[in-house]
């Protein structure tokens, strides 16, 4: 009798990744495999393994037990790799074609083997290069509606929903979000990172009690409202895209939280693009913002009408109440994301990559201002069209 022994975790080298891939039986016996580490994130190794004979490729992603950007002084749970793989599979049940296919999961080595998306481009890089991605808004709107509705109480039996809430408990990574999005940027915290010329604007945020009250409300929502299985980190750097395809990746922050969080983070990252673009190029992104919400709300409404198991689904005004709450949450979470991406620990290349100092600082001030207004006015902004008007007025 053969006794299976548990593998001991070790981070792979490129050579070891090739050996690992050969044992998966995903390539032919005569495959000539090459490997390159392509990850540019903060938490993982990402290996692109390709057969030079057939051209077939796979992605092998391995979680590290610490934040790569900081080092071993910032330990992280390896369980996030399993959560990410399972989130991809669960979201893939409802948004087929909009997430990569998962081929294998190795819990002990914190490895997920998945579809090769090297034919596509990270959408943040493409957007910075003024790509328009005509399907981006409709695809992400659909992805958000399908994944968030189908994993919510509106679609699931309570027992199934609570089982999923337990399965996707992700406290370590949620704590990172709690700190970096909802807390640190709004206080004089050592993790904050901003240019001295922004100090007046930053201190105004730290001293704005009405603003901080809105952030406190949103943090409470994030901590307590298990509405649906979120991606948890849905920004333009977590989306591969082309003219014809869109694929959402990297849901290692997945957990059960408020529906508006995913929607808000994505829209905030598009808003950054409206700040850095001009003229017709800006109009392209404004349309993406409007269309994302329109597709999300229309698809969510259709799912509600056809698939909701909620006893009150036909009660007049209830669906409108739910969508209104999601919309106001979306604006608030977008405001938090804009502020934290400007003065918090983790910035975005869209802004930091602006070479000219004066233009970069002006753009960051604009991001902070928009973030503040979305937080303070989220109860009075009535529609996505009103958001577009607000953005256009601020950027004249």
Short mmCIF file of C-alpha atoms in Angstrom, two decimals:
data_model
loop_
_atom_site.label_atom_id
_atom_site.label_comp_id
_atom_site.label_asym_id
_atom_site.label_seq_id
_atom_site.Cartn_x
_atom_site.Cartn_y
_atom_site.Cartn_z
CA UNK A 1 0.00 0.00 0.00
CA UNK A 2 1.29 3.43 -0.92
CA UNK A 3 1.05 6.06 1.78
CA UNK A 4 0.64 9.60 0.48
CA UNK A 5 2.90 12.13 2.15
CA UNK A 6 1.92 15.73 2.46
CA UNK A 7 4.02 18.08 0.36
CA UNK A 8 5.94 20.77 2.19
CA UNK A 9 5.50 24.27 0.87
CA UNK A 10 8.36 25.79 -1.08
CA UNK A 11 8.36 28.62 -3.58
CA UNK A 12 9.14 27.46 -7.11
CA UNK A 13 11.90 28.58 -9.42
CA UNK A 14 11.32 28.73 -13.17
CA UNK A 15 13.07 25.38 -13.56
CA UNK A 16 10.93 23.78 -10.86
CA UNK A 17 7.80 25.25 -12.42
CA UNK A 18 8.60 23.44 -15.69
CA UNK A 19 9.03 20.14 -13.83
CA UNK A 20 5.76 20.74 -12.01
CA UNK A 21 3.95 21.50 -15.29
CA UNK A 22 5.23 18.32 -16.93
CA UNK A 23 3.60 16.26 -14.18
CA UNK A 24 0.17 17.78 -14.83
CA UNK A 25 -0.37 15.88 -18.11
CA UNK A 26 -1.50 19.07 -19.81
CA UNK A 27 1.23 18.86 -22.46
CA UNK A 28 2.33 16.07 -24.79
CA UNK A 29 5.27 13.88 -23.79
CA UNK A 30 7.53 15.52 -26.38
CA UNK A 31 6.65 19.07 -25.36
CA UNK A 32 9.53 21.53 -25.26
CA UNK A 33 8.60 23.73 -22.32
CA UNK A 34 9.92 27.19 -21.51
CA UNK A 35 9.06 29.27 -18.48
CA UNK A 36 9.23 32.92 -17.53
CA UNK A 37 8.15 34.60 -14.30
CA UNK A 38 5.83 37.40 -15.40
CA UNK A 39 4.24 38.53 -12.16
CA UNK A 40 4.34 42.22 -11.38
CA UNK A 41 2.03 42.05 -8.39
CA UNK A 42 2.84 42.27 -4.71
CA UNK A 43 1.74 38.90 -3.38
CA UNK A 44 2.57 36.08 -5.82
CA UNK A 45 4.78 34.44 -8.39
CA UNK A 46 3.18 34.06 -11.82
CA UNK A 47 4.86 31.69 -14.29
CA UNK A 48 4.03 31.56 -18.01
CA UNK A 49 4.85 28.07 -19.26
CA UNK A 50 4.73 27.44 -23.00
CA UNK A 51 5.39 24.53 -25.34
CA UNK A 52 7.63 25.74 -28.14
CA UNK A 53 6.43 22.90 -30.38
CA UNK A 54 2.66 23.39 -30.18
CA UNK A 55 2.45 26.96 -28.92
CA UNK A 56 0.16 25.84 -26.09
CA UNK A 57 0.62 27.66 -22.80
CA UNK A 58 -0.58 27.70 -19.22
CA UNK A 59 -0.30 30.07 -16.29
CA UNK A 60 0.98 28.71 -12.99
CA UNK A 61 0.34 31.09 -10.11
CA UNK A 62 1.85 30.49 -6.69
CA UNK A 63 1.02 32.47 -3.57
CA UNK A 64 3.90 33.58 -1.39
CA UNK A 65 3.71 33.41 2.42
CA UNK A 66 4.51 37.12 2.58
CA UNK A 67 3.93 40.33 0.64
CA UNK A 68 6.55 40.41 -2.09
CA UNK A 69 6.55 44.21 -2.11
CA UNK A 70 7.60 44.32 1.57
CA UNK A 71 9.26 40.99 2.32
CA UNK A 72 9.00 38.36 5.03
CA UNK A 73 8.23 41.00 7.67
CA UNK A 74 4.68 41.10 6.24
CA UNK A 75 3.45 37.47 6.48
CA UNK A 76 0.35 36.37 4.55
CA UNK A 77 -1.83 33.28 4.64
CA UNK A 78 -1.40 30.76 1.84
CA UNK A 79 -5.11 29.94 2.05
CA UNK A 80 -5.74 32.87 -0.27
CA UNK A 81 -4.59 30.74 -3.22
CA UNK A 82 -7.38 28.23 -2.61
CA UNK A 83 -9.88 31.06 -2.14
CA UNK A 84 -8.78 32.62 -5.42
CA UNK A 85 -9.05 29.36 -7.35
CA UNK A 86 -12.45 28.56 -5.90
CA UNK A 87 -13.68 32.10 -6.59
CA UNK A 88 -12.61 31.78 -10.23
CA UNK A 89 -14.51 28.50 -10.48
CA UNK A 90 -17.61 29.82 -8.71
CA UNK A 91 -17.72 33.05 -10.75
CA UNK A 92 -17.07 31.00 -13.88
CA UNK A 93 -20.32 29.11 -13.26
CA UNK A 94 -22.26 32.32 -13.87
CA UNK A 95 -19.96 34.43 -16.04
CA UNK A 96 -18.60 31.81 -18.40
CA UNK A 97 -15.94 33.16 -20.71
CA UNK A 98 -15.25 36.18 -18.54
CA UNK A 99 -12.79 34.45 -16.17
CA UNK A 100 -9.88 32.13 -16.99
CA UNK A 101 -10.48 28.39 -16.88
CA UNK A 102 -8.88 26.66 -13.87
CA UNK A 103 -7.03 23.44 -14.76
CA UNK A 104 -5.61 22.38 -11.40
CA UNK A 105 -5.41 23.42 -7.75
CA UNK A 106 -2.61 22.47 -5.35
CA UNK A 107 -3.55 23.55 -1.85
CA UNK A 108 -0.27 22.50 -0.19
CA UNK A 109 1.94 24.42 -2.60
CA UNK A 110 -0.61 27.26 -2.93
CA UNK A 111 -0.64 26.84 -6.72
CA UNK A 112 -3.40 27.48 -9.23
CA UNK A 113 -2.91 26.34 -12.83
CA UNK A 114 -5.09 28.15 -15.30
CA UNK A 115 -5.75 29.26 -18.85
CA UNK A 116 -3.01 31.18 -20.66
CA UNK A 117 -4.20 34.71 -21.33
CA UNK A 118 -0.99 36.01 -22.88
CA UNK A 119 -2.91 36.82 -26.05
CA UNK A 120 -4.55 39.62 -24.09
CA UNK A 121 -3.25 42.76 -22.37
CA UNK A 122 -3.72 43.95 -18.81
CA UNK A 123 -6.41 46.56 -19.32
CA UNK A 124 -4.68 49.18 -17.16
CA UNK A 125 -1.65 49.10 -19.46
CA UNK A 126 -3.84 49.27 -22.54
CA UNK A 127 -5.96 52.11 -21.18
CA UNK A 128 -2.86 54.11 -20.30
CA UNK A 129 -1.84 53.61 -23.92
CA UNK A 130 -5.25 55.03 -24.98
CA UNK A 131 -6.82 51.72 -25.97
CA UNK A 132 -10.62 51.92 -26.02
CA UNK A 133 -11.60 48.26 -25.42
CA UNK A 134 -15.12 48.48 -26.88
CA UNK A 135 -16.38 45.41 -24.96
CA UNK A 136 -14.92 46.31 -21.57
CA UNK A 137 -17.97 48.04 -20.07
CA UNK A 138 -20.56 45.57 -21.31
CA UNK A 139 -18.47 42.56 -20.29
CA UNK A 140 -17.68 43.87 -16.81
CA UNK A 141 -21.26 45.04 -16.29
CA UNK A 142 -22.43 41.52 -17.16
CA UNK A 143 -19.73 39.91 -15.00
CA UNK A 144 -20.75 42.02 -12.01
CA UNK A 145 -24.46 41.35 -12.40
CA UNK A 146 -24.10 37.62 -12.93
CA UNK A 147 -21.57 36.90 -10.19
CA UNK A 148 -23.04 39.20 -7.56
CA UNK A 149 -26.69 38.25 -8.10
CA UNK A 150 -26.14 34.50 -8.28
CA UNK A 151 -24.09 34.37 -5.08
CA UNK A 152 -26.53 36.52 -3.09
CA UNK A 153 -29.58 35.79 -0.94
CA UNK A 154 -31.69 36.82 -3.90
CA UNK A 155 -30.66 33.65 -5.77
CA UNK A 156 -29.57 31.14 -3.10
CA UNK A 157 -31.23 29.07 -0.41
CA UNK A 158 -30.08 30.43 2.98
CA UNK A 159 -28.22 27.21 3.81
CA UNK A 160 -26.23 27.32 0.57
CA UNK A 161 -25.48 31.02 0.98
CA UNK A 162 -24.19 30.60 4.55
CA UNK A 163 -22.03 27.65 3.47
CA UNK A 164 -20.40 29.85 0.84
CA UNK A 165 -19.92 32.69 3.34
CA UNK A 166 -17.95 30.25 5.52
CA UNK A 167 -15.99 28.81 2.59
CA UNK A 168 -14.89 32.26 1.47
CA UNK A 169 -13.97 33.64 4.87
CA UNK A 170 -10.82 35.61 4.08
CA UNK A 171 -9.94 37.61 7.22
CA UNK A 172 -6.26 38.23 6.53
CA UNK A 173 -6.77 39.81 3.13
CA UNK A 174 -9.92 41.60 4.26
CA UNK A 175 -7.81 43.22 6.99
CA UNK A 176 -5.47 44.57 4.31
CA UNK A 177 -8.45 46.11 2.53
CA UNK A 178 -9.87 47.50 5.77
CA UNK A 179 -6.58 49.22 6.55
CA UNK A 180 -5.45 50.37 3.12
CA UNK A 181 -8.81 51.52 1.72
CA UNK A 182 -10.91 52.54 4.72
CA UNK A 183 -8.52 53.57 7.48
CA UNK A 184 -4.92 54.53 6.79
CA UNK A 185 -5.49 57.16 4.04
CA UNK A 186 -7.89 59.08 6.28
CA UNK A 187 -5.43 59.39 9.15
CA UNK A 188 -1.78 60.41 9.50
CA UNK A 189 -0.55 56.83 9.12
CA UNK A 190 2.98 55.71 8.33
CA UNK A 191 1.90 53.61 5.35
CA UNK A 192 0.61 56.64 3.45
CA UNK A 193 2.67 57.78 0.49
CA UNK A 194 2.20 61.13 -1.23
CA UNK A 195 4.17 64.07 -2.59
CA UNK A 196 4.82 66.99 -0.21
CA UNK A 197 2.92 69.29 -2.57
CA UNK A 198 -0.27 67.34 -1.77
CA UNK A 199 0.03 67.81 1.98
CA UNK A 200 -2.54 70.62 2.21
CA UNK A 201 -5.16 68.51 0.41
CA UNK A 202 -4.27 65.42 2.45
CA UNK A 203 -4.50 67.21 5.78
CA UNK A 204 -7.85 68.65 4.72
CA UNK A 205 -9.07 65.08 4.25
CA UNK A 206 -7.70 64.03 7.63
CA UNK A 207 -9.55 66.93 9.28
CA UNK A 208 -12.85 66.57 7.42
CA UNK A 209 -15.17 64.93 9.95
CA UNK A 210 -18.14 64.75 7.58
CA UNK A 211 -16.00 62.95 5.02
CA UNK A 212 -14.62 60.55 7.63
CA UNK A 213 -18.15 59.83 8.83
CA UNK A 214 -19.09 58.62 5.35
CA UNK A 215 -15.95 56.46 5.20
CA UNK A 216 -16.78 55.03 8.63
CA UNK A 217 -20.25 54.06 7.37
CA UNK A 218 -18.74 52.35 4.34
CA UNK A 219 -16.16 50.53 6.44
CA UNK A 220 -18.99 49.24 8.64
CA UNK A 221 -20.78 48.04 5.53
CA UNK A 222 -17.63 46.30 4.31
CA UNK A 223 -17.18 44.60 7.69
CA UNK A 224 -20.76 43.49 8.28
CA UNK A 225 -22.77 43.14 5.05
CA UNK A 226 -22.25 39.69 3.51
CA UNK A 227 -24.39 40.39 0.43
CA UNK A 228 -22.55 38.46 -2.30
CA UNK A 229 -19.28 36.77 -3.22
CA UNK A 230 -17.07 39.68 -4.24
CA UNK A 231 -13.96 39.65 -6.39
CA UNK A 232 -12.60 41.95 -3.68
CA UNK A 233 -9.97 43.77 -5.74
CA UNK A 234 -11.59 44.56 -9.07
CA UNK A 235 -9.47 47.21 -10.75
CA UNK A 236 -8.20 47.61 -14.29
CA UNK A 237 -5.00 45.78 -13.35
CA UNK A 238 -7.13 42.70 -12.56
CA UNK A 239 -8.64 42.50 -16.02
CA UNK A 240 -7.13 41.15 -19.24
CA UNK A 241 -8.69 42.58 -22.38
CA UNK A 242 -8.56 42.96 -26.14
CA UNK A 243 -10.90 44.38 -28.76
CA UNK A 244 -13.00 41.20 -28.56
CA UNK A 245 -12.35 39.60 -25.14
CA UNK A 246 -12.43 40.44 -21.44
CA UNK A 247 -11.17 38.17 -18.63
CA UNK A 248 -11.27 38.98 -14.92
CA UNK A 249 -8.32 37.59 -12.92
CA UNK A 250 -6.81 37.66 -9.41
CA UNK A 251 -9.78 37.27 -7.01
CA UNK A 252 -7.53 36.35 -4.07
CA UNK A 253 -9.27 39.04 -1.99
CA UNK A 254 -12.62 37.29 -2.62
CA UNK A 255 -15.06 37.23 0.29
CA UNK A 256 -18.70 37.89 1.07
CA UNK A 257 -19.32 41.63 1.27
CA UNK A 258 -21.46 44.51 -0.01
CA UNK A 259 -22.33 44.31 -3.71
CA UNK A 260 -21.39 47.94 -4.40
CA UNK A 261 -17.77 47.34 -3.42
CA UNK A 262 -16.79 45.53 -6.63
CA UNK A 263 -18.76 47.96 -8.78
CA UNK A 264 -17.26 50.98 -7.04
CA UNK A 265 -13.64 49.86 -7.30
CA UNK A 266 -13.95 49.22 -11.02
CA UNK A 267 -15.64 52.56 -11.71
CA UNK A 268 -13.05 54.41 -9.63
CA UNK A 269 -10.25 53.03 -11.76
CA UNK A 270 -12.09 54.18 -14.88
CA UNK A 271 -12.55 57.61 -13.32
CA UNK A 272 -8.76 57.85 -12.98
CA UNK A 273 -8.60 57.46 -16.75
CA UNK A 274 -11.01 60.37 -17.24
CA UNK A 275 -8.54 62.51 -15.30
CA UNK A 276 -5.54 61.56 -17.43
CA UNK A 277 -7.30 61.70 -20.82
CA UNK A 278 -8.63 64.64 -22.84
CA UNK A 279 -11.27 65.32 -25.47
CA UNK A 280 -12.71 62.34 -27.35
CA UNK A 281 -10.42 59.94 -25.50
CA UNK A 282 -11.97 61.06 -22.22
CA UNK A 283 -15.45 60.67 -23.70
CA UNK A 284 -14.67 57.01 -24.41
CA UNK A 285 -14.06 56.37 -20.71
CA UNK A 286 -17.06 58.42 -19.60
CA UNK A 287 -19.18 56.18 -21.80
CA UNK A 288 -17.55 53.09 -20.26
CA UNK A 289 -18.50 54.36 -16.79
CA UNK A 290 -22.09 55.01 -17.81
CA UNK A 291 -22.43 51.75 -19.73
CA UNK A 292 -20.95 49.60 -16.96
CA UNK A 293 -23.64 50.72 -14.53
CA UNK A 294 -26.39 50.54 -17.14
CA UNK A 295 -25.50 46.96 -18.11
CA UNK A 296 -25.07 45.91 -14.48
CA UNK A 297 -28.40 47.37 -13.36
CA UNK A 298 -30.31 46.06 -16.41
CA UNK A 299 -28.88 42.53 -16.10
CA UNK A 300 -29.34 42.50 -12.33
CA UNK A 301 -32.97 43.58 -12.81
CA UNK A 302 -33.58 40.87 -15.41
CA UNK A 303 -32.08 38.22 -13.12
CA UNK A 304 -34.27 39.53 -10.30
CA UNK A 305 -37.40 39.18 -12.41
CA UNK A 306 -36.57 35.70 -13.71
CA UNK A 307 -34.51 33.97 -11.03
CA UNK A 308 -34.95 35.65 -7.64
CA UNK A 309 -36.06 33.36 -4.79
CA UNK A 310 -36.70 36.30 -2.46
CA UNK A 311 -40.26 36.22 -1.05
CA UNK A 312 -40.58 39.99 -1.50
CA UNK A 313 -39.22 40.08 -5.06
CA UNK A 314 -42.58 41.31 -6.43
CA UNK A 315 -43.21 43.83 -3.66
CA UNK A 316 -43.50 47.23 -5.31
CA UNK A 317 -40.41 49.35 -4.75
CA UNK A 318 -38.19 46.64 -3.24
CA UNK A 319 -36.02 46.00 -6.30
CA UNK A 320 -35.61 49.76 -6.77
CA UNK A 321 -34.60 50.07 -3.11
CA UNK A 322 -31.94 47.35 -3.51
CA UNK A 323 -30.49 48.88 -6.67
CA UNK A 324 -30.52 52.34 -5.11
CA UNK A 325 -28.54 51.07 -2.12
CA UNK A 326 -26.04 49.37 -4.43
CA UNK A 327 -25.67 52.61 -6.42
CA UNK A 328 -25.01 54.77 -3.36
CA UNK A 329 -22.59 52.20 -1.98
CA UNK A 330 -20.88 52.12 -5.38
CA UNK A 331 -20.28 55.88 -5.30
CA UNK A 332 -18.93 55.77 -1.76
CA UNK A 333 -16.59 52.86 -2.38
CA UNK A 334 -15.39 54.55 -5.59
CA UNK A 335 -14.59 57.66 -3.55
CA UNK A 336 -12.55 55.67 -1.05
CA UNK A 337 -10.67 53.93 -3.86
CA UNK A 338 -9.78 57.22 -5.58
CA UNK A 339 -8.39 58.68 -2.38
CA UNK A 340 -6.43 55.63 -1.31
CA UNK A 341 -4.92 55.14 -4.78
CA UNK A 342 -3.65 58.71 -4.61
CA UNK A 343 -2.25 59.04 -1.09
CA UNK A 344 -2.28 55.52 0.37
CA UNK A 345 0.26 52.70 0.17
CA UNK A 346 -0.74 51.21 -3.20
CA UNK A 347 -0.84 53.70 -6.07
CA UNK A 348 -1.81 53.32 -9.74
CA UNK A 349 0.46 53.73 -12.73
CA UNK A 350 -2.16 55.89 -14.47
CA UNK A 351 -1.30 58.72 -12.06
CA UNK A 352 2.22 57.90 -10.86
CA UNK A 353 3.37 57.38 -14.44
CA UNK A 354 2.71 61.01 -15.39
CA UNK A 355 6.25 62.32 -15.91
CA UNK A 356 5.57 66.05 -15.72
CA UNK A 357 5.47 67.01 -12.03
CA UNK A 358 2.94 69.82 -12.32
CA UNK A 359 0.53 67.74 -14.42
CA UNK A 360 0.88 64.71 -12.09
CA UNK A 361 0.16 66.77 -8.98
CA UNK A 362 -2.80 68.49 -10.64
CA UNK A 363 -4.19 65.09 -11.68
CA UNK A 364 -3.80 63.72 -8.16
CA UNK A 365 -5.52 66.76 -6.67
CA UNK A 366 -8.38 66.16 -9.08
CA UNK A 367 -8.58 62.49 -8.05
CA UNK A 368 -8.77 63.51 -4.39
CA UNK A 369 -11.47 66.10 -5.14
CA UNK A 370 -13.61 63.65 -7.09
CA UNK A 371 -13.18 61.07 -4.35
CA UNK A 372 -14.33 63.56 -1.72
CA UNK A 373 -17.38 64.62 -3.74
CA UNK A 374 -18.49 61.05 -4.40
CA UNK A 375 -18.30 60.33 -0.67
CA UNK A 376 -20.04 63.50 0.45
CA UNK A 377 -22.72 63.60 -2.25
CA UNK A 378 -23.49 59.91 -2.64
CA UNK A 379 -26.91 60.29 -1.03
CA UNK A 380 -27.94 63.11 -3.37
CA UNK A 381 -26.48 61.90 -6.69
CA UNK A 382 -29.50 60.29 -8.32
CA UNK A 383 -28.15 58.54 -11.41
CA UNK A 384 -25.06 57.44 -13.29
CA UNK A 385 -25.77 60.26 -15.74
CA UNK A 386 -25.45 62.72 -12.85
CA UNK A 387 -22.03 61.20 -12.10
CA UNK A 388 -21.00 61.82 -15.71
CA UNK A 389 -22.16 65.44 -15.48
CA UNK A 390 -20.19 65.88 -12.24
CA UNK A 391 -17.03 64.48 -13.84
CA UNK A 392 -17.43 66.67 -16.92
CA UNK A 393 -17.90 69.81 -14.83
CA UNK A 394 -14.86 69.08 -12.66
CA UNK A 395 -12.65 68.45 -15.68
CA UNK A 396 -13.49 71.51 -17.81
#
